[in-house]
GROMACS .gro file of C-alpha atoms in nm:
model
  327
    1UNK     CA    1   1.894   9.814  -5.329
    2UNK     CA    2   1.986  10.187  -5.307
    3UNK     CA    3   2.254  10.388  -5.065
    4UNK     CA    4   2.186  10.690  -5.004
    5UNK     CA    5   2.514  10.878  -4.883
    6UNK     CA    6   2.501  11.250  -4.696
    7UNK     CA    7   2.730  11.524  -4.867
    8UNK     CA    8   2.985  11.688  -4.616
    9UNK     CA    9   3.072  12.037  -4.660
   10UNK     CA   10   3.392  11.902  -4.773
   11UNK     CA   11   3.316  11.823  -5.130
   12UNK     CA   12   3.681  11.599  -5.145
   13UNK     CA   13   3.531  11.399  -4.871
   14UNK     CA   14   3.231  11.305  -5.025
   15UNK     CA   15   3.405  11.270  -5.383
   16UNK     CA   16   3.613  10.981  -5.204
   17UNK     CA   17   3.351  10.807  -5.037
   18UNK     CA   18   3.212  10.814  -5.420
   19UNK     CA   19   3.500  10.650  -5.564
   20UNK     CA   20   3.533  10.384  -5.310
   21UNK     CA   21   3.179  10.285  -5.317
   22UNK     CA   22   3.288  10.148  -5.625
   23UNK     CA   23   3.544   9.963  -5.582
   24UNK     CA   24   3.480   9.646  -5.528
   25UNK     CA   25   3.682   9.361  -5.328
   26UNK     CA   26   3.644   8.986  -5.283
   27UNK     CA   27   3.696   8.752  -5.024
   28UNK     CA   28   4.051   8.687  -5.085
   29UNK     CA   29   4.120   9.049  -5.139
   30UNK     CA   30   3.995   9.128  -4.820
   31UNK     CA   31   4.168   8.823  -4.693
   32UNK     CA   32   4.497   8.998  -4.807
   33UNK     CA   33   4.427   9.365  -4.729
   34UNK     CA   34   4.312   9.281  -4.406
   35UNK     CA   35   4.605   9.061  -4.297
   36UNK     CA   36   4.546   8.745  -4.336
   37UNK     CA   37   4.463   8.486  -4.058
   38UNK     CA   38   4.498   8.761  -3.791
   39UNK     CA   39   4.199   8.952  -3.864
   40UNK     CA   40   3.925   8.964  -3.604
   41UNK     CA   41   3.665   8.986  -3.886
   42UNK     CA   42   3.787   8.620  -4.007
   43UNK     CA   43   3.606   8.450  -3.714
   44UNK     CA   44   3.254   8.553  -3.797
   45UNK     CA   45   3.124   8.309  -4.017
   46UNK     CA   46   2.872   8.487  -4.251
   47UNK     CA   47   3.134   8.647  -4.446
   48UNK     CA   48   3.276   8.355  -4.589
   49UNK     CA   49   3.679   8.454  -4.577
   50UNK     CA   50   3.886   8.187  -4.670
   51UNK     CA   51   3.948   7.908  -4.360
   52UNK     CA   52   4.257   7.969  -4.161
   53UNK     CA   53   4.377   7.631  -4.149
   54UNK     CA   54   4.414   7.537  -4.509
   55UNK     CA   55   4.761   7.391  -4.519
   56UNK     CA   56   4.819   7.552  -4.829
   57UNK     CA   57   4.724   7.925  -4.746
   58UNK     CA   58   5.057   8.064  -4.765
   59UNK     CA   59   5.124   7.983  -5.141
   60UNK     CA   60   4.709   8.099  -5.172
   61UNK     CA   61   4.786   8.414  -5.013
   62UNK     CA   62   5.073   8.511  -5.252
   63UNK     CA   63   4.899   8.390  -5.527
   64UNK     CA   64   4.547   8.629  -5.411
   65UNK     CA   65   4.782   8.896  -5.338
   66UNK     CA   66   4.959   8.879  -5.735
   67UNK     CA   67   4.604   8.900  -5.843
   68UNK     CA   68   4.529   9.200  -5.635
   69UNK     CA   69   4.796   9.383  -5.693
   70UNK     CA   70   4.759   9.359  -6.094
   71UNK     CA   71   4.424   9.479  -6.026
   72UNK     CA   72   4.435   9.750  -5.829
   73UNK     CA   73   4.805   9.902  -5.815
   74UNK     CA   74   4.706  10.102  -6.179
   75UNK     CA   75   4.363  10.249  -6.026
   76UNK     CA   76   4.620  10.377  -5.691
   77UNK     CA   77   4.427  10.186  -5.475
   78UNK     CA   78   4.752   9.969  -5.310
   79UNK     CA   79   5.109   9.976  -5.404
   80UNK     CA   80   5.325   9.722  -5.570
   81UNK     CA   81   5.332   9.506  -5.216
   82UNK     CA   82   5.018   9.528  -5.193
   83UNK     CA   83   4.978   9.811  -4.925
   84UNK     CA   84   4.665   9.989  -4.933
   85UNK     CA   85   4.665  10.397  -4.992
   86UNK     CA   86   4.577  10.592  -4.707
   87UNK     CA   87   4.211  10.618  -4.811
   88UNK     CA   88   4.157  10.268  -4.832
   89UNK     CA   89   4.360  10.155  -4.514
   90UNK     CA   90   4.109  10.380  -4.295
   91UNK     CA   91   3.793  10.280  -4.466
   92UNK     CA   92   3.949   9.914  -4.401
   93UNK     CA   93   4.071   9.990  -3.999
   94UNK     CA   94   3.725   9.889  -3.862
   95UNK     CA   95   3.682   9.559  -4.042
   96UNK     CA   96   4.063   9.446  -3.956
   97UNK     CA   97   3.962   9.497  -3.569
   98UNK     CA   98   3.652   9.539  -3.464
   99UNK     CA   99   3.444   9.463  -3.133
  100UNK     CA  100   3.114   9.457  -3.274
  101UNK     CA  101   3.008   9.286  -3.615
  102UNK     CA  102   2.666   9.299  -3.734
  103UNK     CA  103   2.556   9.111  -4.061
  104UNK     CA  104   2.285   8.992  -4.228
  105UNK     CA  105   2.231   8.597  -4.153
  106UNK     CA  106   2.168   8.436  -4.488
  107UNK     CA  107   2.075   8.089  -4.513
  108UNK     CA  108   2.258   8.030  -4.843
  109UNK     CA  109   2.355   8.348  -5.013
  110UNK     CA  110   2.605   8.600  -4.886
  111UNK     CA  111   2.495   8.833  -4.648
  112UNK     CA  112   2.358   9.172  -4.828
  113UNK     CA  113   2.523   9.343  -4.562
  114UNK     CA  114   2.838   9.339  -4.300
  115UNK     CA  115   2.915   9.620  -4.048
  116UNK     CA  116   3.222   9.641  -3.845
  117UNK     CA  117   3.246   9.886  -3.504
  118UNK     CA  118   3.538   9.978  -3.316
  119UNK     CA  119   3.528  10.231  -3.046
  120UNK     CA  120   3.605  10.535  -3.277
  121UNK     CA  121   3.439  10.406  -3.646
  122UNK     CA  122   3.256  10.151  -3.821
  123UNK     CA  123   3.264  10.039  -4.199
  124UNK     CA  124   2.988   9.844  -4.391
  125UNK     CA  125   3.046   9.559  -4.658
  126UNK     CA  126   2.771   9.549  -4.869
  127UNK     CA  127   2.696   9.257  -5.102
  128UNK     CA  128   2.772   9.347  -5.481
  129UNK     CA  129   2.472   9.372  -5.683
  130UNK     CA  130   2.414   9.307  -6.055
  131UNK     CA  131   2.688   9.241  -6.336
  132UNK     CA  132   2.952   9.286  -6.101
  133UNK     CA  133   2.864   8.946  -5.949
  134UNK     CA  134   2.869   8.721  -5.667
  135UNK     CA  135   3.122   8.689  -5.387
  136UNK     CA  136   3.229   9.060  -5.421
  137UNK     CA  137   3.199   9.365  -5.180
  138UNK     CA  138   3.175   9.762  -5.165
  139UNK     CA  139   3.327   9.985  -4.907
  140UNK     CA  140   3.096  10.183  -4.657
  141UNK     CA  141   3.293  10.368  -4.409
  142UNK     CA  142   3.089  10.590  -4.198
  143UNK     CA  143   3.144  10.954  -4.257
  144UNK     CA  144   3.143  11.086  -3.882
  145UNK     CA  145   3.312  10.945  -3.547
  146UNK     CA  146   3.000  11.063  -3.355
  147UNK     CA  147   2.850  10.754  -3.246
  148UNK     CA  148   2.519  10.957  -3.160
  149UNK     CA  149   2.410  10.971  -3.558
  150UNK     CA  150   2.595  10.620  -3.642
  151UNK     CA  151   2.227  10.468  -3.637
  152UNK     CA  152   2.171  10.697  -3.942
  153UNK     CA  153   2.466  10.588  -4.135
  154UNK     CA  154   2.349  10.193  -4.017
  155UNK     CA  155   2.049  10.291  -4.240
  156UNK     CA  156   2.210  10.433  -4.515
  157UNK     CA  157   2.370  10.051  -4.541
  158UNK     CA  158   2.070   9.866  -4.407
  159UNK     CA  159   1.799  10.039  -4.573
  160UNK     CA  160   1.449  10.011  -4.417
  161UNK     CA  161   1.245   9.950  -4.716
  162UNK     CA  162   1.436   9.593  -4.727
  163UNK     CA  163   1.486   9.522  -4.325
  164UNK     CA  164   1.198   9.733  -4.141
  165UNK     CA  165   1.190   9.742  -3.794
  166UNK     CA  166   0.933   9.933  -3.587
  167UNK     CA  167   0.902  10.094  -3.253
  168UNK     CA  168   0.761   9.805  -3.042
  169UNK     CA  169   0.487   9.936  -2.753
  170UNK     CA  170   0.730   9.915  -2.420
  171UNK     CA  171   1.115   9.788  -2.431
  172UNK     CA  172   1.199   9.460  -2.241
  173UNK     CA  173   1.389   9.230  -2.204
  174UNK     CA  174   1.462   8.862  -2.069
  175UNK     CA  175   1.767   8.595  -2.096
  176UNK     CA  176   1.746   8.259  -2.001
  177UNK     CA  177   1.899   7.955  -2.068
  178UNK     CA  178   1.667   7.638  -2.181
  179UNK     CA  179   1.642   7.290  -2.061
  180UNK     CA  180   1.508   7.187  -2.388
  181UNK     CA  181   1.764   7.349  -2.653
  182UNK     CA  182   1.517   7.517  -2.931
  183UNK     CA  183   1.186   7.447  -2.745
  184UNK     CA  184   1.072   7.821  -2.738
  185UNK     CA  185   1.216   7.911  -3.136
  186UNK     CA  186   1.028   7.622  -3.244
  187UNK     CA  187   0.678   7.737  -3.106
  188UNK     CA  188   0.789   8.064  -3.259
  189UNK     CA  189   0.867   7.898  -3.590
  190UNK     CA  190   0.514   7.740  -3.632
  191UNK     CA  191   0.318   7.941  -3.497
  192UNK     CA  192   0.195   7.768  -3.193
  193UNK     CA  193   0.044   8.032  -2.960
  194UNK     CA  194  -0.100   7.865  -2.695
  195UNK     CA  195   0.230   7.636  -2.594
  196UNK     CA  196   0.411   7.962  -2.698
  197UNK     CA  197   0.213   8.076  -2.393
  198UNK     CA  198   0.256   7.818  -2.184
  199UNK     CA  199   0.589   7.855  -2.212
  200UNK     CA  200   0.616   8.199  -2.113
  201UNK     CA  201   0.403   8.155  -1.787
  202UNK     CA  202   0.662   7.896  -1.685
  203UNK     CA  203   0.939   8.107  -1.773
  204UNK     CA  204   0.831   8.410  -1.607
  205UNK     CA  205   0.840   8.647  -1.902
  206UNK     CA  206   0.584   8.821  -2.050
  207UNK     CA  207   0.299   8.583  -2.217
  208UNK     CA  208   0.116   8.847  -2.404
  209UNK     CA  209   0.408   8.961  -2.580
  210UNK     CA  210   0.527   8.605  -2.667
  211UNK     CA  211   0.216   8.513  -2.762
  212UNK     CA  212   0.229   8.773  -3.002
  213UNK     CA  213   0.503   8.703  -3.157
  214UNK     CA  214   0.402   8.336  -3.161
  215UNK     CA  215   0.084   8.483  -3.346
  216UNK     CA  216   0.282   8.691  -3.587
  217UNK     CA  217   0.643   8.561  -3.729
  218UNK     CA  218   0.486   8.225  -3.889
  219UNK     CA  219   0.294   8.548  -4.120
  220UNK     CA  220   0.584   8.822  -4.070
  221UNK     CA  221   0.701   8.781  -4.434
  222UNK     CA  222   0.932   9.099  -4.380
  223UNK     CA  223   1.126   8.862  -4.057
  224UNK     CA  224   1.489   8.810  -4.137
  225UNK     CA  225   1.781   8.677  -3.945
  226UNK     CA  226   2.084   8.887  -3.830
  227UNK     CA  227   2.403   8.762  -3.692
  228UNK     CA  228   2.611   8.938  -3.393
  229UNK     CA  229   2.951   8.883  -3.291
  230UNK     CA  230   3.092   9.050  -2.983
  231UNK     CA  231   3.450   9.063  -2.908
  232UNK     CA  232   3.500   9.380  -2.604
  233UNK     CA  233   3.304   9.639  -2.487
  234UNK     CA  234   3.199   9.953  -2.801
  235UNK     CA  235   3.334  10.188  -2.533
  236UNK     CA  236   3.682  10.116  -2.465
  237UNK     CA  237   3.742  10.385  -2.211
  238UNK     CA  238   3.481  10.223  -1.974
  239UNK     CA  239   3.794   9.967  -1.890
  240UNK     CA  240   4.131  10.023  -1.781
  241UNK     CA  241   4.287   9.796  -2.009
  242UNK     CA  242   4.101   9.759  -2.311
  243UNK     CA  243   4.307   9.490  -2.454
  244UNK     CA  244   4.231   9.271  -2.202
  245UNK     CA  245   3.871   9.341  -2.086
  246UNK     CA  246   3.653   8.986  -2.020
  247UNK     CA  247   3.450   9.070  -2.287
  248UNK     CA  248   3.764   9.102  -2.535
  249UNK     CA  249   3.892   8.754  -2.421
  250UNK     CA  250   3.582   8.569  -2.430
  251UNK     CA  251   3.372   8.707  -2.731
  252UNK     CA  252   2.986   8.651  -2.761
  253UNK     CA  253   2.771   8.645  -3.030
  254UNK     CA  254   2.420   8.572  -3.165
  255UNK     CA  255   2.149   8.471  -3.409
  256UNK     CA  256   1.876   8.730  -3.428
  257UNK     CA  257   1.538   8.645  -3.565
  258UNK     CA  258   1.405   9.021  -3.592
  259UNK     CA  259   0.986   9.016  -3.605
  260UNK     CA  260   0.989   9.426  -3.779
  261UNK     CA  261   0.584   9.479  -3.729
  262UNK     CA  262   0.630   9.360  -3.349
  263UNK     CA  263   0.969   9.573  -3.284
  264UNK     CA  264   1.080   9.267  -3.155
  265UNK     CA  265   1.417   9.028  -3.154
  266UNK     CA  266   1.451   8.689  -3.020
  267UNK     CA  267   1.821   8.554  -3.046
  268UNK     CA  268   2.003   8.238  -2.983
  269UNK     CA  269   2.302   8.331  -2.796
  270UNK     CA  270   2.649   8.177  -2.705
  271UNK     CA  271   2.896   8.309  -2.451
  272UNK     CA  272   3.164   8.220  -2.251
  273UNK     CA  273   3.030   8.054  -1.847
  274UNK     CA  274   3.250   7.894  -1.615
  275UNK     CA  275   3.197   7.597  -1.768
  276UNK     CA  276   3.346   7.607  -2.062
  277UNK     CA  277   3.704   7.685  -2.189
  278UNK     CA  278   3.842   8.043  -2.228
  279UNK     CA  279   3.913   7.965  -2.610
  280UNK     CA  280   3.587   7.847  -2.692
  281UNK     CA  281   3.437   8.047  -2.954
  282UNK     CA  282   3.764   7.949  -3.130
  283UNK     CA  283   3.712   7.557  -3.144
  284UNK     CA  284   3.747   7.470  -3.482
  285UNK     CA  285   3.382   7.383  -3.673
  286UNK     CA  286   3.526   6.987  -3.723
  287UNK     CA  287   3.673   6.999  -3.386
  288UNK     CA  288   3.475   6.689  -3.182
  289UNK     CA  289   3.409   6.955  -2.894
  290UNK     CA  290   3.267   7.170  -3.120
  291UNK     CA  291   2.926   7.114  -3.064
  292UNK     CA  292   2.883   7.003  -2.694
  293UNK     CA  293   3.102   7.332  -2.629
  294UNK     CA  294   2.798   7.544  -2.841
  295UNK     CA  295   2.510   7.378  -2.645
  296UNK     CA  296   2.743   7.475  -2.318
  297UNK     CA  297   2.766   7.825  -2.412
  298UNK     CA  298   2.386   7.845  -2.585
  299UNK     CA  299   2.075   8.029  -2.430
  300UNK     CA  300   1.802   8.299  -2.552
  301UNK     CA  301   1.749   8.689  -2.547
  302UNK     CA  302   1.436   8.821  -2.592
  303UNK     CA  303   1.362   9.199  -2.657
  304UNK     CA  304   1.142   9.442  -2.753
  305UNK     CA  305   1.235   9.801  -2.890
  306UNK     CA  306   1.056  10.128  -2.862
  307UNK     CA  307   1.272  10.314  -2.999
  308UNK     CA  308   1.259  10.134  -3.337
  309UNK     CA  309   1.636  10.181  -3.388
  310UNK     CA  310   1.753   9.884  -3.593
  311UNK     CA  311   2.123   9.977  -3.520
  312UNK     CA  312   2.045  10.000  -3.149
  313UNK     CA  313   1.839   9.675  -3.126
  314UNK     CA  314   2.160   9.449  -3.251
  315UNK     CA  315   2.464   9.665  -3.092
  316UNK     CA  316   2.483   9.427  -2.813
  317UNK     CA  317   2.519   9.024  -2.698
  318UNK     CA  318   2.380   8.956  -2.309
  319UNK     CA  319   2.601   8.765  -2.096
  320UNK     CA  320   2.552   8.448  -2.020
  321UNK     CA  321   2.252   8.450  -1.769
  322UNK     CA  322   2.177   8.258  -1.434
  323UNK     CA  323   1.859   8.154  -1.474
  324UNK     CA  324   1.731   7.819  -1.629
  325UNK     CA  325   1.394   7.749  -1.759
  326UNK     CA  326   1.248   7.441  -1.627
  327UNK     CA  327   0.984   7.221  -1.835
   0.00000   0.00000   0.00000
């Protein structure tokens, strides 16, 4: 997998962003750099931090933080405490806070990639490759706060020769929630076109389409899976108070199965409906409630991009919709 990183004008700019795409951090050092338990980026799964309610994580902290700190206090990169330098503490800002997280959905690897967006910046984790091994990541900040070329940088991170997506023939898109849990994926899945299209007819979205995609992502071998994780609205100035915006308090998030050759996503989505508690993306994963509280919160998004903009195809979660597909 390559990067491929633009050269500012500033030559110390892009000298940095050299030497930090080689660092590389673990889990725990992340863990540590990023504050421990508080960090937003702990509560999306795919990264694989270490679980906030280990009785013990207090003595594992101290004991990841030594370990860091022996490491990386003679390269400059933190002090003696542990404290990051200035360069690393910004590339780090976006991950320790973000509202949007987009990363690769592996089924039993670590994800090749993680980006974090706040309002102003986003950084990318991306997987280690090689001799450097397993479990460890490399900084991407992106180089510009101008959101309007951030689908660029996404590229630079998510490269297109390993996760193509094309420009679909119209944009649309439908939410719904089922009355069968999994009943359209699994037509999807193998490839059963006609009930794929019997489906749609009864659902009242578009049957060609589906039936397309029915047709297609049992073949698509370039399909992959992409997680999403909301937590407040990208712009932050479209609310008064953007520490308390509904979006902020009840975060939503998704499971994209991306069909490139059809420019099309279909997600399983959760968010937060009356019916449900304000803390529920929270519930612990052995919690009893965990699982009648995800099949609460659960429907599907279907969508189709013209544009062909990866970045622009995952930047988002739907609310929870109103409508419910009958059998």
């Amino acid at each position: 997998m390559s990067f491929i990183f633009r050269r500012s004008e500033d030559s110390g700019e892009q000298t940095e962003q050299d030497e930090l795409s080689h660092l590389y951090l673990s889990s725990t050092d992340l863990f540590c750099l990023l504050g421990g338990p508080e960090a937003r980026l702990l509560s999306c799964g795919d990264i694989r931090l270490p679980r906030t309610n280990d009785d013990n994580l207090q003595r594992k902290r101290d004991t990841w933080l030594g370990k860091l700190v022996k490491r990386l206090e003679p390269q400059g990169w933190v002090d003696v405490e542990g404290n990051p330098n200035d360069e690393l503490r910004n590339a780090l800002e976006a991950l320790r806070d973000p509202y949007l997280v987009i990363s690769e959905h592996p089924r039993y690897i670590q994800p090749a990639f993680v980006i974090a967006v706040t309002a102003t910046e986003a950084t990318g984790l991306v997987a280690a490759q090689g001799p450097v091994g397993w479990g460890r990541w490399s900084l991407r900040p992106f180089p510009s706060d101008d959101r309007t070329i951030w689908s660029a940088y996404f590229r630079d991170i998510v490269p297109e020769n390993s996760f193509p997506f094309f420009p679909a023939e119209r944009s649309y898109h439908a939410a719904w929630v089922e009355d069968v849990p999994g009943e359209l994926l699994g037509y999807i899945r193998s490839g059963a076109v006609r009930k794929a299209r019997e489906y749609a007819a009864r659902a009242g979205i578009d049957a060609g389409v589906v039936g397309k995609l029915a047709a297609s992502a049992a073949a698509d071998q370039m399909r992959f899976h992409v997680s999403v994780n909301l937590f407040g609205s990208i712009d932050a100035s479209s609310t008064p108070d953007p520490e308390t915006t509904a979006a902020h308090e009840f975060p939503r998030y998704r499971t994209a199965l991306v069909l490139p050759s059809l420019g099309a996503v279909l997600s399983d989505c959760h968010a937060w409906n009356p019916g449900v508690p304000d803390d529920w993306f929270y519930v612990d994963d052995d919690d009893p409630e965990r699982k009648e509280v995800l099949e609460l919160t659960r429907f599907l998004s279907f969508d189709t991009h013209r544009s062909g903009r990866l970045f622009e195809a995952l930047s988002y979660v739907p609310t929870y919709p109103t409508s419910i597909i009958p059998r």
